[in-house]
Amino acid sequence: MAMQAATASTPTQVSAAEQIQKLREAYADAPEVGRVALDKVRGELEAAIRLRQQQQQEVSTAGRIGLRRGKVSELTGIVKLSPGGAKRLRLLLNTLGNKLPGRRQGRHASRHALCLPRQRHEAPVRHRI
Amino acid sequence: MAMQTQTSAASKQDLSVEQKIQQFRELFADAPELGKKALENALHELKSQASDLPPPVESAGRVGARLGKVSELTIIVPLAPGGAKRLRGFLRLLRGNLSQGANKVGTLHNMRFVFFDNDTRLLFATAFDGDWDTYIDDFVAKIPDYLDIIDSAWEGWPGIRSPGAKDYLIKHQITAEGWYVAHPDLTVAETTRLKRIGKAVDEFLDKVSA
């Protein structure tokens, strides 16, 4: 039985090694600092992949959009501000301090609000890891 | 005398709140109709919230905001050619789960990587315990290679061991204007401890009631 388990785990190990190899190929044209770093932690990464596969610690979707791990989801929005919008929003945030209205709902772990220094006009692209 | 002081402080605070509300109204005069209406609806609540002294949001050190024990770090960087592809490959390899590295640091609450502007820029946002310099030093001491794997996707990243690394981070970090944390009094270590205690108490109660 122990032998069976050991045999069953072999494809997973091969798969982890293959995945690392693919990543090394992707990093072939990376700056020296990135390539060296990747080689240094190669063993650790393989172990992490195997652990992930065993524990099935998957990131899932938070619903229509966004990611969720366990009970916690992320929501990242990048929006274009209307004229005067930054000034109004800044005053609101400065007045309320950390007392943002969502606190009463009791489901926010943390929330950032910031104004980007440069506005870009392209539509933001969301990417799911 | 104490009563007088209290009354005087209260009226000063009230005046300040009234002034703030007036400022709001003036600023929202040219806001879209939707915003103006929402402000009027929420005015009563805003008054009461603004009159309580909020726990102060402080500096996390050289850059960033801190509330209680929890700080924020938000970086927006240009990506090097091919950087998005490499970094995405790395994140996908771990399915976005960087817990192994994060656990070594031990002060990291959460982090996210968001590619935008057609993979030419990256938003990196994280919540951590304590001071900015200590946090970065922890990364340098405990997981320098993971940082270089990730950050070598960034245009001009000098390497975490470079004396210019902190300057690079500061140059690209934007301090949040608003910073809310549900439990600003709990560090990662304290949360872990409370979870352990809670589990032990549950197990104990299960045994007692069995």
Short mmCIF file of N, CA, C and O in Angstrom, two decimals, chain A residues 68-117:
data_model
loop_
_atom_site.label_atom_id
_atom_site.label_comp_id
_atom_site.label_asym_id
_atom_site.label_seq_id
_atom_site.Cartn_x
_atom_site.Cartn_y
_atom_site.Cartn_z
N ARG A 68 -10.95 34.75 -4.78
CA ARG A 68 -11.25 34.43 -3.39
C ARG A 68 -10.34 33.31 -2.92
O ARG A 68 -10.09 32.35 -3.64
N ARG A 69 -9.80 33.48 -1.72
CA ARG A 69 -9.07 32.38 -1.08
C ARG A 69 -9.73 32.13 0.26
O ARG A 69 -9.80 33.01 1.10
N GLY A 70 -10.24 30.94 0.44
CA GLY A 70 -10.96 30.64 1.67
C GLY A 70 -12.19 31.52 1.78
O GLY A 70 -13.02 31.54 0.87
N LYS A 71 -12.27 32.29 2.86
CA LYS A 71 -13.44 33.14 3.06
C LYS A 71 -13.20 34.58 2.62
O LYS A 71 -14.08 35.43 2.77
N VAL A 72 -11.99 34.86 2.15
CA VAL A 72 -11.62 36.25 1.86
C VAL A 72 -11.47 36.49 0.35
O VAL A 72 -10.78 35.75 -0.33
N SER A 73 -12.13 37.55 -0.14
CA SER A 73 -12.06 37.89 -1.56
C SER A 73 -11.36 39.23 -1.75
O SER A 73 -11.25 40.03 -0.83
N GLU A 74 -10.91 39.45 -3.00
CA GLU A 74 -10.29 40.74 -3.32
C GLU A 74 -11.14 41.46 -4.35
O GLU A 74 -11.79 40.82 -5.18
N LEU A 75 -11.11 42.78 -4.28
CA LEU A 75 -11.79 43.61 -5.27
C LEU A 75 -10.85 44.77 -5.56
O LEU A 75 -10.48 45.51 -4.64
N THR A 76 -10.40 44.89 -6.80
CA THR A 76 -9.51 45.98 -7.17
C THR A 76 -10.17 46.75 -8.30
O THR A 76 -10.44 46.18 -9.36
N GLY A 77 -10.43 48.01 -8.10
CA GLY A 77 -11.04 48.83 -9.14
C GLY A 77 -10.13 49.98 -9.51
O GLY A 77 -9.57 50.64 -8.63
N ILE A 78 -9.92 50.20 -10.80
CA ILE A 78 -9.16 51.37 -11.26
C ILE A 78 -10.11 52.15 -12.16
O ILE A 78 -10.58 51.64 -13.17
N VAL A 79 -10.43 53.37 -11.74
CA VAL A 79 -11.44 54.14 -12.48
C VAL A 79 -10.89 55.51 -12.87
O VAL A 79 -9.99 56.05 -12.23
N LYS A 80 -11.47 56.05 -13.92
CA LYS A 80 -11.11 57.39 -14.35
C LYS A 80 -11.92 58.37 -13.50
O LYS A 80 -13.12 58.17 -13.30
N LEU A 81 -11.27 59.41 -12.98
CA LEU A 81 -11.98 60.36 -12.13
C LEU A 81 -12.59 61.47 -12.97
O LEU A 81 -12.01 61.91 -13.97
N SER A 82 -13.77 61.91 -12.55
CA SER A 82 -14.41 63.03 -13.25
C SER A 82 -13.75 64.33 -12.80
O SER A 82 -13.07 64.36 -11.77
N PRO A 83 -13.89 65.43 -13.57
CA PRO A 83 -13.27 66.70 -13.16
C PRO A 83 -13.70 67.09 -11.76
O PRO A 83 -14.89 67.07 -11.45
N GLY A 84 -12.75 67.39 -10.90
CA GLY A 84 -13.05 67.77 -9.51
C GLY A 84 -13.29 66.58 -8.61
O GLY A 84 -13.43 66.73 -7.39
N GLY A 85 -13.33 65.39 -9.18
CA GLY A 85 -13.64 64.18 -8.40
C GLY A 85 -12.58 63.87 -7.35
O GLY A 85 -12.91 63.52 -6.22
N ALA A 86 -11.31 64.05 -7.71
CA ALA A 86 -10.22 63.74 -6.77
C ALA A 86 -10.31 64.67 -5.57
O ALA A 86 -10.15 64.24 -4.42
N LYS A 87 -10.59 65.95 -5.83
CA LYS A 87 -10.66 66.93 -4.74
C LYS A 87 -11.80 66.59 -3.78
O LYS A 87 -11.63 66.64 -2.56
N ARG A 88 -12.95 66.25 -4.34
CA ARG A 88 -14.11 65.92 -3.50
C ARG A 88 -13.85 64.65 -2.69
O ARG A 88 -14.10 64.60 -1.49
N LEU A 89 -13.32 63.64 -3.37
CA LEU A 89 -13.09 62.36 -2.70
C LEU A 89 -12.03 62.50 -1.60
O LEU A 89 -12.16 61.94 -0.51
N ARG A 90 -11.00 63.30 -1.91
CA ARG A 90 -9.92 63.49 -0.93
C ARG A 90 -10.47 64.15 0.34
O ARG A 90 -10.12 63.76 1.44
N LEU A 91 -11.33 65.14 0.17
CA LEU A 91 -11.90 65.82 1.34
C LEU A 91 -12.75 64.85 2.15
O LEU A 91 -12.69 64.82 3.39
N LEU A 92 -13.53 64.04 1.45
CA LEU A 92 -14.38 63.06 2.14
C LEU A 92 -13.53 62.09 2.96
O LEU A 92 -13.80 61.84 4.13
N LEU A 93 -12.47 61.59 2.35
CA LEU A 93 -11.60 60.62 3.03
C LEU A 93 -10.86 61.26 4.19
O LEU A 93 -10.71 60.67 5.26
N ASN A 94 -10.39 62.49 3.99
CA ASN A 94 -9.68 63.18 5.07
C ASN A 94 -10.59 63.47 6.24
O ASN A 94 -10.17 63.44 7.39
N THR A 95 -11.86 63.74 5.96
CA THR A 95 -12.80 64.05 7.04
C THR A 95 -13.15 62.81 7.83
O THR A 95 -13.22 62.83 9.06
N LEU A 96 -13.36 61.71 7.11
CA LEU A 96 -13.78 60.49 7.80
C LEU A 96 -12.63 59.72 8.42
O LEU A 96 -12.83 58.84 9.25
N GLY A 97 -11.40 60.04 8.01
CA GLY A 97 -10.26 59.28 8.53
C GLY A 97 -10.44 57.83 8.13
O GLY A 97 -10.69 57.51 6.98
N ASN A 98 -10.34 56.94 9.10
CA ASN A 98 -10.49 55.51 8.78
C ASN A 98 -11.94 55.06 8.87
O ASN A 98 -12.23 53.89 8.76
N LYS A 99 -12.84 56.02 9.11
CA LYS A 99 -14.25 55.61 9.29
C LYS A 99 -14.98 55.56 7.97
O LYS A 99 -15.95 56.29 7.75
N LEU A 100 -14.53 54.72 7.09
CA LEU A 100 -15.21 54.60 5.80
C LEU A 100 -16.55 53.93 6.01
O LEU A 100 -16.69 53.05 6.86
N PRO A 101 -17.57 54.33 5.27
CA PRO A 101 -18.94 53.88 5.52
C PRO A 101 -19.13 52.36 5.54
O PRO A 101 -20.00 51.88 6.25
N GLY A 102 -18.36 51.60 4.79
CA GLY A 102 -18.56 50.15 4.71
C GLY A 102 -18.34 49.42 6.01
O GLY A 102 -18.66 48.24 6.12
N ARG A 103 -17.81 50.10 7.02
CA ARG A 103 -17.48 49.47 8.30
C ARG A 103 -18.69 48.78 8.92
O ARG A 103 -18.59 47.74 9.52
N ARG A 104 -19.87 49.40 8.73
CA ARG A 104 -21.07 48.83 9.37
C ARG A 104 -21.46 47.48 8.80
O ARG A 104 -22.14 46.70 9.44
N GLN A 105 -21.05 47.23 7.55
CA GLN A 105 -21.41 45.95 6.96
C GLN A 105 -20.64 44.80 7.58
O GLN A 105 -21.04 43.65 7.49
N GLY A 106 -19.51 45.11 8.17
CA GLY A 106 -18.74 44.12 8.91
C GLY A 106 -18.07 43.06 8.06
O GLY A 106 -17.75 41.99 8.56
N ARG A 107 -17.87 43.33 6.79
CA ARG A 107 -17.24 42.32 5.93
C ARG A 107 -15.97 42.81 5.25
O ARG A 107 -15.40 42.11 4.43
N HIS A 108 -15.55 44.03 5.54
CA HIS A 108 -14.33 44.55 4.94
C HIS A 108 -13.14 44.25 5.84
O HIS A 108 -13.13 44.64 7.01
N ALA A 109 -12.14 43.56 5.32
CA ALA A 109 -10.93 43.33 6.10
C ALA A 109 -10.05 44.57 6.04
O ALA A 109 -9.52 45.03 7.03
N SER A 110 -9.88 45.10 4.84
CA SER A 110 -9.12 46.34 4.69
C SER A 110 -9.54 47.00 3.39
O SER A 110 -10.09 46.37 2.50
N ARG A 111 -9.26 48.30 3.30
CA ARG A 111 -9.65 49.02 2.09
C ARG A 111 -8.68 50.18 1.83
O ARG A 111 -8.40 50.97 2.73
N HIS A 112 -8.13 50.25 0.64
CA HIS A 112 -7.25 51.36 0.26
C HIS A 112 -8.03 52.28 -0.68
O HIS A 112 -8.80 51.81 -1.49
N ALA A 113 -7.74 53.55 -0.63
CA ALA A 113 -8.23 54.46 -1.67
C ALA A 113 -7.07 55.39 -1.99
O ALA A 113 -6.48 55.98 -1.09
N LEU A 114 -6.71 55.48 -3.25
CA LEU A 114 -5.63 56.38 -3.61
C LEU A 114 -5.88 57.01 -4.96
O LEU A 114 -6.64 56.48 -5.76
N CYS A 115 -5.25 58.15 -5.19
CA CYS A 115 -5.38 58.81 -6.49
C CYS A 115 -4.07 58.62 -7.24
O CYS A 115 -3.01 58.94 -6.72
N LEU A 116 -4.14 58.06 -8.44
CA LEU A 116 -2.93 57.84 -9.21
C LEU A 116 -2.39 59.17 -9.72
O LEU A 116 -3.15 60.06 -10.08
N PRO A 117 -1.07 59.29 -9.76
CA PRO A 117 -0.50 60.57 -10.18
C PRO A 117 -0.77 60.91 -11.65
O PRO A 117 -0.89 62.04 -12.02
#
